[in-house]
Tab-separated table of C-alpha atoms in Angstrom:
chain	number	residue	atom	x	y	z
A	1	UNK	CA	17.834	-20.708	-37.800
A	2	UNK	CA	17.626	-19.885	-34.346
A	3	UNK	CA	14.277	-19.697	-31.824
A	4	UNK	CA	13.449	-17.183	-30.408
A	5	UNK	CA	12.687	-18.259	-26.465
A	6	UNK	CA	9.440	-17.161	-25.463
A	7	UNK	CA	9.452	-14.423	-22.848
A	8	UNK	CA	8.887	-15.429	-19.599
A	9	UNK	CA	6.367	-13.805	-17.203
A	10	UNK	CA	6.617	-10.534	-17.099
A	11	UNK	CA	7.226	-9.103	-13.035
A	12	UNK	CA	4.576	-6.699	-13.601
A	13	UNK	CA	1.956	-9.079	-14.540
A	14	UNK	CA	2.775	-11.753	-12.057
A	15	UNK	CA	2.622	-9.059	-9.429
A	16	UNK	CA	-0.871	-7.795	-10.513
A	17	UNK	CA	-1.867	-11.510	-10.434
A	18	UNK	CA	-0.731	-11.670	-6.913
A	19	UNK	CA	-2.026	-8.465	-5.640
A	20	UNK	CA	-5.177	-9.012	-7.342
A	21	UNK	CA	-6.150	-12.664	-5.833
A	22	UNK	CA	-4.663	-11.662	-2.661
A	23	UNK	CA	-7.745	-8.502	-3.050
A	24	UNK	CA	-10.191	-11.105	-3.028
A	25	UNK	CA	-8.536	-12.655	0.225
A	26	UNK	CA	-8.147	-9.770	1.982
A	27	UNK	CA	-12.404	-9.139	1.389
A	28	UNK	CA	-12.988	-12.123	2.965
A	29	UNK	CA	-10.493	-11.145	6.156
A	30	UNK	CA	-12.200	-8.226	5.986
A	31	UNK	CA	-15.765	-9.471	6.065
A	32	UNK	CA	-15.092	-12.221	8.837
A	33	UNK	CA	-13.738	-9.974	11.300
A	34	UNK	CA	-16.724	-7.462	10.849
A	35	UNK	CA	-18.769	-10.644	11.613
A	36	UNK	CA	-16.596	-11.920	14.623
A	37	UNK	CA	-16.843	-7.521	15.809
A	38	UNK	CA	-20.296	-8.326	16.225
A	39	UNK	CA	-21.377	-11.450	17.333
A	40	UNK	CA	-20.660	-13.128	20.602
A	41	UNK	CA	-17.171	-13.853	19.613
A	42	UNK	CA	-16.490	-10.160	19.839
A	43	UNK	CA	-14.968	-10.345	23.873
A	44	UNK	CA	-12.520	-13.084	22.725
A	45	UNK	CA	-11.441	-11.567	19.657
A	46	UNK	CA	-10.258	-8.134	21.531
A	47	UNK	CA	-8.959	-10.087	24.180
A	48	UNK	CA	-7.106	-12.099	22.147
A	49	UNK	CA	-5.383	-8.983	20.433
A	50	UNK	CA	-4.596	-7.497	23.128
A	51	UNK	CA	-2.823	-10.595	24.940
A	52	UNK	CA	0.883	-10.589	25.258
A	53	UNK	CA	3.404	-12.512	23.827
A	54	UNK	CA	6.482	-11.922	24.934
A	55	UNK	CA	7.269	-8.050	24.980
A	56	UNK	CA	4.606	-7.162	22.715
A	57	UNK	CA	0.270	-7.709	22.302
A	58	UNK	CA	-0.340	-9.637	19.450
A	59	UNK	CA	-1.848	-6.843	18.014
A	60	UNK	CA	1.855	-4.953	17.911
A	61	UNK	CA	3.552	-7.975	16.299
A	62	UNK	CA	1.307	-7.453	13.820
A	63	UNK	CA	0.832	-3.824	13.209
A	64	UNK	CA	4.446	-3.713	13.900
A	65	UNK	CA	6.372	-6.385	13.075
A	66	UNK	CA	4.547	-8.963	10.522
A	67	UNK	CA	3.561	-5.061	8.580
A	68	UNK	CA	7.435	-4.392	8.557
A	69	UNK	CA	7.626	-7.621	5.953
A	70	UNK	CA	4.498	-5.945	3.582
A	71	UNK	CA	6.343	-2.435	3.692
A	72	UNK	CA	9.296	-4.829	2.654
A	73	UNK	CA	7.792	-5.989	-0.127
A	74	UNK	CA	6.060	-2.397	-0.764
A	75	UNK	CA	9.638	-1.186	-0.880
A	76	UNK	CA	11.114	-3.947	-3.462
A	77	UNK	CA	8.469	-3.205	-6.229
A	78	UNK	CA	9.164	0.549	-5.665
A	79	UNK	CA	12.455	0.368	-6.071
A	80	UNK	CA	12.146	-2.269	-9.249
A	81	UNK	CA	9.395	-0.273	-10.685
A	82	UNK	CA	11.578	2.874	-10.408
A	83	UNK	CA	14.667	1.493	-11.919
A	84	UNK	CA	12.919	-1.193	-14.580
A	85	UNK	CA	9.557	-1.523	-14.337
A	86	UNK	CA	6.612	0.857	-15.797
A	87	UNK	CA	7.996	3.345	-14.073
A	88	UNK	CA	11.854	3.480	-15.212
A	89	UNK	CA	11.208	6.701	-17.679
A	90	UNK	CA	9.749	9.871	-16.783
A	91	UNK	CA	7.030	9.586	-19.993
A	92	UNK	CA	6.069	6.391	-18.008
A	93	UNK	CA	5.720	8.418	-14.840
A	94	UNK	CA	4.101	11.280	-15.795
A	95	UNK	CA	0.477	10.195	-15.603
A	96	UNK	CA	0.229	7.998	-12.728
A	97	UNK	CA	2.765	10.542	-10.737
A	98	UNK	CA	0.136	13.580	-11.231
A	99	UNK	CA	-2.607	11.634	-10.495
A	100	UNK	CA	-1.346	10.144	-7.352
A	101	UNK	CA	-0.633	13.446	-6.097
A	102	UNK	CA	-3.844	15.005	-6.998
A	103	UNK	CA	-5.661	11.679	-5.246
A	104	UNK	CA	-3.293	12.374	-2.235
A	105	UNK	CA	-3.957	16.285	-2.183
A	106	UNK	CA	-7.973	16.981	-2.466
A	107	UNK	CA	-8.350	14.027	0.073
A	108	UNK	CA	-6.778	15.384	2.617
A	109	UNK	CA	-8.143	18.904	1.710
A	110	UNK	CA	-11.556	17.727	2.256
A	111	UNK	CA	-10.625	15.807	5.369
A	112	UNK	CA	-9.622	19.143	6.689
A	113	UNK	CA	-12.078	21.312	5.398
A	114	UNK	CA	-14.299	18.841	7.165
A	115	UNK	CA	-12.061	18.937	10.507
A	116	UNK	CA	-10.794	21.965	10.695
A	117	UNK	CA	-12.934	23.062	14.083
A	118	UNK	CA	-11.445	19.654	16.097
A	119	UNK	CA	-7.495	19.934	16.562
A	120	UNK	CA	-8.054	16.343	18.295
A	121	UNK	CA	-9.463	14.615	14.743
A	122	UNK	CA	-7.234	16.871	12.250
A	123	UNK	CA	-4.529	14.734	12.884
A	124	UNK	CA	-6.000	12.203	10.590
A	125	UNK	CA	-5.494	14.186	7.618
A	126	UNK	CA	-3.679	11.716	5.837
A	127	UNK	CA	-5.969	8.760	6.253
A	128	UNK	CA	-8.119	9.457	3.057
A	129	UNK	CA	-5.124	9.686	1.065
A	130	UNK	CA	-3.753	6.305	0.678
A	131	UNK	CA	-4.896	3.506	-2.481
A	132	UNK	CA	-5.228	-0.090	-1.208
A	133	UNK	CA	-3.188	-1.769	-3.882
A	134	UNK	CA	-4.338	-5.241	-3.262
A	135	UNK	CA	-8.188	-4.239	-2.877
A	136	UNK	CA	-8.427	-2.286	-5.946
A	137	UNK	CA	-6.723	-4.458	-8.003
A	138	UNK	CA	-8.520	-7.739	-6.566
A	139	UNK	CA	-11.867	-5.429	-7.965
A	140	UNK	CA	-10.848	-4.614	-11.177
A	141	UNK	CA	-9.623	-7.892	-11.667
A	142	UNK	CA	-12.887	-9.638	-11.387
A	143	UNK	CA	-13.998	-7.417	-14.047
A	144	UNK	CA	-11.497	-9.123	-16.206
A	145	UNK	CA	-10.817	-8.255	-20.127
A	146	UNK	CA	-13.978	-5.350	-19.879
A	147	UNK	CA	-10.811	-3.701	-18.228
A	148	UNK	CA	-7.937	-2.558	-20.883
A	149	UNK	CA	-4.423	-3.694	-19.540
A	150	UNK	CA	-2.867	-0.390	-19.619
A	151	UNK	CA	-5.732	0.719	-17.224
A	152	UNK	CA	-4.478	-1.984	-14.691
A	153	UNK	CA	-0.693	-1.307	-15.183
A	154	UNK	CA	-2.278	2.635	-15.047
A	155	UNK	CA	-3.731	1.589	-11.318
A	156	UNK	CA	-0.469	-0.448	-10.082
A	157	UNK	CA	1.710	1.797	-10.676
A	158	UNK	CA	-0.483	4.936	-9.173
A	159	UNK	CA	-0.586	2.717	-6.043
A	160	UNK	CA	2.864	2.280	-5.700
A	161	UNK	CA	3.362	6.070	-6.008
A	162	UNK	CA	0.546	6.528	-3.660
A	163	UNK	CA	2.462	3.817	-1.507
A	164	UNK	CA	5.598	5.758	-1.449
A	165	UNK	CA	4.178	8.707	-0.317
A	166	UNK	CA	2.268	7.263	2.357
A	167	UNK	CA	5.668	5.814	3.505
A	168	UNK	CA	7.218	9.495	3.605
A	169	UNK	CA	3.723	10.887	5.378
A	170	UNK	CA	4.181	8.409	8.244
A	171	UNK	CA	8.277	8.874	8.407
A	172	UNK	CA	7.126	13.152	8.510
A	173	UNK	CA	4.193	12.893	10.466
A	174	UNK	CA	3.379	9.692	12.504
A	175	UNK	CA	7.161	9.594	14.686
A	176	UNK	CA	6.901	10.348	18.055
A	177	UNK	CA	9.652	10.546	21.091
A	178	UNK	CA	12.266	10.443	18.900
A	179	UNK	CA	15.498	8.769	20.744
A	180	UNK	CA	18.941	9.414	18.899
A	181	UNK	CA	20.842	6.842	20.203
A	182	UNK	CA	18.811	3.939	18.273
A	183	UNK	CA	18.103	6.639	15.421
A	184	UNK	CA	21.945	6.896	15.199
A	185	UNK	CA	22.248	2.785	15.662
A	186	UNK	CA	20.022	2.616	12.526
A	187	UNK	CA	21.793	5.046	11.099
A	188	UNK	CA	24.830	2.957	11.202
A	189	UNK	CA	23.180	-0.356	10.091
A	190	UNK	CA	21.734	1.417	6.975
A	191	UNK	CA	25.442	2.698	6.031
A	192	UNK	CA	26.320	-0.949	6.384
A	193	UNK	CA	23.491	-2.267	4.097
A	194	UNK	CA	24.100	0.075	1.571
A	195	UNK	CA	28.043	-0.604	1.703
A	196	UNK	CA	27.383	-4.187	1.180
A	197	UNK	CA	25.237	-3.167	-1.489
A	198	UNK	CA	28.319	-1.356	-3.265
A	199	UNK	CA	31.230	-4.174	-2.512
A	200	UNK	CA	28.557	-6.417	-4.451
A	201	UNK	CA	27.616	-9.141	-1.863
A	202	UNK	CA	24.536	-10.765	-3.484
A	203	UNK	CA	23.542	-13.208	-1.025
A	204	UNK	CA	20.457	-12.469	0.815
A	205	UNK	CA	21.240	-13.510	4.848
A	206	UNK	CA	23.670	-10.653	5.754
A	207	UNK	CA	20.750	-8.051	4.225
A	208	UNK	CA	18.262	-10.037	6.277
A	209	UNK	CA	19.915	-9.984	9.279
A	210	UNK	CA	21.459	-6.576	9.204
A	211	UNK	CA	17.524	-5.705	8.583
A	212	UNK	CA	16.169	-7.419	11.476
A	213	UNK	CA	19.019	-5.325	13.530
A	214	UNK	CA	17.248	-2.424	11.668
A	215	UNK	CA	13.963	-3.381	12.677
A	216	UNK	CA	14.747	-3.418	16.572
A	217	UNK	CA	16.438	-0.016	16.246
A	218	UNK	CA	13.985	1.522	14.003
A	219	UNK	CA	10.877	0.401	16.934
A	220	UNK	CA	12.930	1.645	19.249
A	221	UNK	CA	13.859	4.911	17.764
A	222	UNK	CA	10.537	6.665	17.746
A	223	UNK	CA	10.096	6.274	13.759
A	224	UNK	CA	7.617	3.448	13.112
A	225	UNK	CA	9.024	0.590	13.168
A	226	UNK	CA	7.514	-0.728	9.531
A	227	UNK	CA	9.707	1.941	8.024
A	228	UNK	CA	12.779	-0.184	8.532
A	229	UNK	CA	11.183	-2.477	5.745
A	230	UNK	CA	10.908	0.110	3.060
A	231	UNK	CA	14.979	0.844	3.956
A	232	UNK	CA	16.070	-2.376	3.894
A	233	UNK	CA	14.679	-2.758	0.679
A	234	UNK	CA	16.175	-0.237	-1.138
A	235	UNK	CA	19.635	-1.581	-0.099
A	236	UNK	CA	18.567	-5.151	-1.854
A	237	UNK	CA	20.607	-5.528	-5.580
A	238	UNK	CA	18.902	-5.297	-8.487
A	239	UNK	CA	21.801	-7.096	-10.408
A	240	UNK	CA	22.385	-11.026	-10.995
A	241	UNK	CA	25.253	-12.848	-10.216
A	242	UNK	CA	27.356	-12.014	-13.161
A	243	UNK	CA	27.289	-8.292	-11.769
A	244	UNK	CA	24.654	-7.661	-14.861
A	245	UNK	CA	21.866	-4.874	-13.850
A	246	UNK	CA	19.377	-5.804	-16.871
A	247	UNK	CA	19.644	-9.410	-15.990
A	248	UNK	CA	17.039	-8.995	-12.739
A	249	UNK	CA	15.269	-12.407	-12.666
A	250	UNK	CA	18.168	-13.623	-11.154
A	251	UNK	CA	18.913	-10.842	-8.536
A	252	UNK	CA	18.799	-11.045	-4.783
A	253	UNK	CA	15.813	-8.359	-5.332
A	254	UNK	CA	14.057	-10.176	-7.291
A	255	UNK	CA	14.575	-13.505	-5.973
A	256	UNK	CA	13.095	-11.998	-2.431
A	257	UNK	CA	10.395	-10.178	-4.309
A	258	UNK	CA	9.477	-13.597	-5.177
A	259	UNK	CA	9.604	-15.001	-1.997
A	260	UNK	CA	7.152	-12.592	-0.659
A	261	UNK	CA	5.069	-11.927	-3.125
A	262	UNK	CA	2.657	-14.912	-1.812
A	263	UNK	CA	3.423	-14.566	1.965
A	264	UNK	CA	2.031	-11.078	2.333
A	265	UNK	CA	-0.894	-10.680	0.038
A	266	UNK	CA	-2.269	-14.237	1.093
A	267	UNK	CA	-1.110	-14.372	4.824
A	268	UNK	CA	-0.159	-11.027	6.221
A	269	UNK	CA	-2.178	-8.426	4.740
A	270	UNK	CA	-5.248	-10.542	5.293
A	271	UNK	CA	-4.114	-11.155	9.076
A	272	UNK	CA	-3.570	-7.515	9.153
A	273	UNK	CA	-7.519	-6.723	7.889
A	274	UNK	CA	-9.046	-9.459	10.213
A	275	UNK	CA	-7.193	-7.730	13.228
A	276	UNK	CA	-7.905	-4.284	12.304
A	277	UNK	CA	-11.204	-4.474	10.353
A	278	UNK	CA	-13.500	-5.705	13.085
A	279	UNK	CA	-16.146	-2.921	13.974
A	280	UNK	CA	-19.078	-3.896	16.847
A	281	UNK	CA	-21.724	-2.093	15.301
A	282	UNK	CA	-23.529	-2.606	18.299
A	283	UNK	CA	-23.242	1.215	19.784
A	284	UNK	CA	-23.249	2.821	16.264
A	285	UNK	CA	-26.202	5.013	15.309
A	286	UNK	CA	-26.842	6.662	11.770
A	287	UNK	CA	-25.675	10.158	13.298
A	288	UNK	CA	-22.103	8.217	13.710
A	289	UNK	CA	-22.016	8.548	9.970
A	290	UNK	CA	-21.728	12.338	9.866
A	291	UNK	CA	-19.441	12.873	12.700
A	292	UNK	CA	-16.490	15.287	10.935
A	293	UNK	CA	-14.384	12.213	11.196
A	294	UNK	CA	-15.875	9.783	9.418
A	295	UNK	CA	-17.565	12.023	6.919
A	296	UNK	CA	-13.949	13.108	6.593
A	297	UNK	CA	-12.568	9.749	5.790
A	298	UNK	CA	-15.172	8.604	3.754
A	299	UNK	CA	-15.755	11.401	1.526
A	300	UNK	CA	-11.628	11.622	1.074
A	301	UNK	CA	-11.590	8.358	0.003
A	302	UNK	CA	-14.553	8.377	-1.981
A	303	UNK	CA	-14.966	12.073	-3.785
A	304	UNK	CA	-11.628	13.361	-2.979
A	305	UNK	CA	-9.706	10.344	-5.003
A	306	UNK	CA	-12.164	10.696	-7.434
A	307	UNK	CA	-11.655	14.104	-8.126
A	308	UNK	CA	-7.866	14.608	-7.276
A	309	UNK	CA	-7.135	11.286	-9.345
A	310	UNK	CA	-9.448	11.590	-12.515
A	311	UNK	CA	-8.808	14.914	-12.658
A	312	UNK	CA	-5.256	15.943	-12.209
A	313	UNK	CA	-5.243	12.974	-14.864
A	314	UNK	CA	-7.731	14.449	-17.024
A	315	UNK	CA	-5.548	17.901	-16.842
A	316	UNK	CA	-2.463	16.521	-17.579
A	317	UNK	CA	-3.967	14.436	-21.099
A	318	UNK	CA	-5.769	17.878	-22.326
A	319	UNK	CA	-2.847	19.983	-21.992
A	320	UNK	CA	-0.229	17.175	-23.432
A	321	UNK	CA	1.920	16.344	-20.744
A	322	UNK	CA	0.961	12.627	-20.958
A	323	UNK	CA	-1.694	10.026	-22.829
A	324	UNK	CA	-4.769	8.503	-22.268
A	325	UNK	CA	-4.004	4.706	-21.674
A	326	UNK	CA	-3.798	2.781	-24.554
A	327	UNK	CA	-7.196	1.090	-25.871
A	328	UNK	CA	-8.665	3.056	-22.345
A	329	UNK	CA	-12.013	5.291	-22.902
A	330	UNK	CA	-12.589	8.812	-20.774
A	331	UNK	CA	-15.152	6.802	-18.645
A	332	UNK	CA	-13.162	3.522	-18.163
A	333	UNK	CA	-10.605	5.983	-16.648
A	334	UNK	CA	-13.238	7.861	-14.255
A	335	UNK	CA	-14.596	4.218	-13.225
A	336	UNK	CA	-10.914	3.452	-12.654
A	337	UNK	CA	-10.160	6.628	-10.060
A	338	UNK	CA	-13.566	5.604	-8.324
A	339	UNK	CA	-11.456	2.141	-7.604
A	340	UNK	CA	-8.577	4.221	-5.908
A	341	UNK	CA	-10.997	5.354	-3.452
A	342	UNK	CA	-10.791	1.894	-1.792
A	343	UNK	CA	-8.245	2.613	0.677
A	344	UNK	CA	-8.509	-0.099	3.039
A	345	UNK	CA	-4.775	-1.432	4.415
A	346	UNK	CA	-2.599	1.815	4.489
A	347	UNK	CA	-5.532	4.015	5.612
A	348	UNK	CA	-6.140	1.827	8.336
A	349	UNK	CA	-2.449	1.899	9.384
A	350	UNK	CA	-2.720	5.550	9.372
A	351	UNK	CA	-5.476	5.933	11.449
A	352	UNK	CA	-4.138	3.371	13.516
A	353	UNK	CA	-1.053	5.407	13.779
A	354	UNK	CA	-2.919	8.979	14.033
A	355	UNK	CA	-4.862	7.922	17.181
A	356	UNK	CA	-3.177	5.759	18.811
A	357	UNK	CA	-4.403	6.779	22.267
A	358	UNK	CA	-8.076	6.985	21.676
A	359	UNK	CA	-9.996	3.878	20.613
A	360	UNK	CA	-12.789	5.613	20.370
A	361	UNK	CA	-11.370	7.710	17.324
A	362	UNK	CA	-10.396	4.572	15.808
A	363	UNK	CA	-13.367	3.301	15.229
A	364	UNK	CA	-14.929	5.929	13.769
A	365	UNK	CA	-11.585	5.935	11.333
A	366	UNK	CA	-12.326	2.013	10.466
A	367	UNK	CA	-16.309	3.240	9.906
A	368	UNK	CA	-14.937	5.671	7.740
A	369	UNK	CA	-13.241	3.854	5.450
A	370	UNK	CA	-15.129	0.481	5.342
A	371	UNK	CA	-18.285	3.054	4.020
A	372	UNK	CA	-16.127	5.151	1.603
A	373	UNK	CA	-14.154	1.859	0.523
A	374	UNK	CA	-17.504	0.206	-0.228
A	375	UNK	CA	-19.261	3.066	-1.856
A	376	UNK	CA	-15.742	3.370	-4.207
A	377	UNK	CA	-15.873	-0.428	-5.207
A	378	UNK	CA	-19.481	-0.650	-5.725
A	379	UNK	CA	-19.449	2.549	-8.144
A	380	UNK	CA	-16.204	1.749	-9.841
A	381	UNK	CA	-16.967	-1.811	-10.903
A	382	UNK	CA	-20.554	-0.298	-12.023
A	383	UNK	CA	-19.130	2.565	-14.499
A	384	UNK	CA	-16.201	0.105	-15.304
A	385	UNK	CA	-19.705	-2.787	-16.047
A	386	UNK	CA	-20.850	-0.396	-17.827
A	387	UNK	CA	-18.170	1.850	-20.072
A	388	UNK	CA	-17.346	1.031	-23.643
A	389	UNK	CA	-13.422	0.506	-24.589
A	390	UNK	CA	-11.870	3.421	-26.482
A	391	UNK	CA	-12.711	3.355	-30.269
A	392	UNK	CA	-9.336	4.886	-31.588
């Protein structure tokens, strides 16, 4: 009589492990550097963004350059999600699809409603639109079993969505001064990634260094450079050695996946939120709070998710297109699209990349979203405190 081997860990949960802890990392990053914004450390801390280091501030290498790793990794679990993870089948994608694009719409629709007078600030129409991943999941994980399962895969994989299309707003939207030559250079480099792809090489140095030859083309191009991440990555096999496609744990997608699936949620995305979360409070008044701009980005993030989210979701169970999560309740759900309001990382990077030129701007964009990311956490993980599981 054989045994049956027990199943290992499955991807999905070890990645909602990881994402989760590194949540509760990147809320301490994001809490020291509010302290350091305003305290006498404050000088020293711009100053030492700003200095160079080598070609670049350090403050480019890592909006830039240690980001293009995390949109790496962002593009892996896309790409593994899509093709065998909880989002392989269109039944699995139905829900978390329409609700990601209902989050993604009425944010920005408020934004602009909210903007529409200012041709300067309506360029951050997108900010309010993106789910931090690692931040909502590092929440709902301290809620712990109150929290069904399905609701958590239910939030990963609406992030992911919500990733990709963030990834496609700043490829549309966020390029500037365009130059061919390196466009076309990248161009070529991609063809070569995805032909190595095809002849079956499964070692990972040629994709790495074929990607870091992406990377310097991609900056210099005119398209963010963070992009050439998300490309390289869906180049990377999803097939083991043996040429086998189901077999994953042993592909050279996988095995990366692996490799940085501590390294960004525990090191760069928390590098990332103490460089970019620091806000010197120091010159900010309560009528700061209601500027256009920050209303904007706050109520996006906070009612706009909520209602875009919940209910495009809501829509889509009542007229049978998809399912409540299993062992989920109507409220846990609602508490649950509070939760994507927290859109800390790839909102920043937005509004990072929206106004570039004017600091000023910018810090009304991180005010924004520190107060709408607070006010989501705080009244998701009270209705989630407080909801009932399903009784079917």
């Amino acid at each position: 009589m054989t045994q049956t081997r027990p199943r290992p860990l499955s991807l999905l949960r070890q990645f909602l492990d990881a994402e989760a802890s590194g949540g509760i990392v990147l809320i301490v990053a994001a809490a020291l550097a509010l302290i350091v914004a305003n305290s006498p450390l404050f000088e020293a801390y711009e100053a030492a963004l700003h200095g160079k280091l080598g070609p670049l501030s350090l403050e480019h290498w890592i909006n830039d350059a240690l980001m293009a790793l995390f949109f790496l990794l962002v593009g892996l679990e896309i790409k593994r999600e899509m093709i065998d993870g909880q989002l392989a089948t269109w039944p699995r994608r139905v829900l978390p699809g329409i609700a990601a694009a209902g989050g993604m719409a009425v944010p920005a629709i408020i934004y602009v409603a909210l903007n529409a007078g200012n041709p300067e600030t309506l360029k951050g129409w997108a900010i309010p639109t993106a789910t931090d991943i690692a931040f909502a999941l590092g929440v709902i994980s301290l809620l712990g079993s109150r929290v069904p399962a399905s609701l958590k895969i239910f939030l990963a994989a609406l992030a992911i969505i919500d990733d990709l299309g963030a990834v496609v707003i700043i490829a549309l939207f966020y390029s500037t001064g365009i130059s061919v030559p390196d466009l076309a250079g990248a161009a070529v480099v991609l063809a070569i990634l995805i032909l190595l792809n095809r002849r079956g090489v499964l070692q990972l140095w040629p994709y790495l260094l074929l990607g870091l030859v992406l990377w310097v083309l991609v900056y210099r191009s005119g398209i963010h450079a963070t992009l050439a991440g998300v490309a390289l990555a869906l180049t990377i096999p999803l097939r083991s050695k043996d040429g086998r496609s189901d077999d994953i744990e042993n592909s050279p997608l996988h095995r990366l996946e692996h490799k940085l699936a501590k390294l960004v949620p525990f090191v760069i995305v928390p590098i990332f939120g103490f460089a970019n979360a620091g806000v010197s409070l120091a010159h900010v008044g309560p009528g700061a709070l209601f500027d256009p701009l920050t209303l904007g980005v706050a109520l996006g993030l906070v009612v706009g998710k909520l209602v875009g989210v919940f209910g495009s979701a809501a829509i889509a169970i009542r007229l049978g297109f998809a399912d409540l999560p299993t062992g989920a309740s109507w409220t846990q759900l609602f508490g649950t699209a509070l939760l994507c309001g927290i859109g800390f990382t790839m909102s920043l990077f937005i509004g990072l990349l929206a106004f570039a030129d004017n600091p000023a701007l910018q810090e009304e964009v991180k005010l924004g979203i520190l107060c709408g990311s607070a006010l989501a956490a705080i009244a998701g993980t009270l209705v989630l405190s407080a909801s009932r599981p399903a009784t079917r």
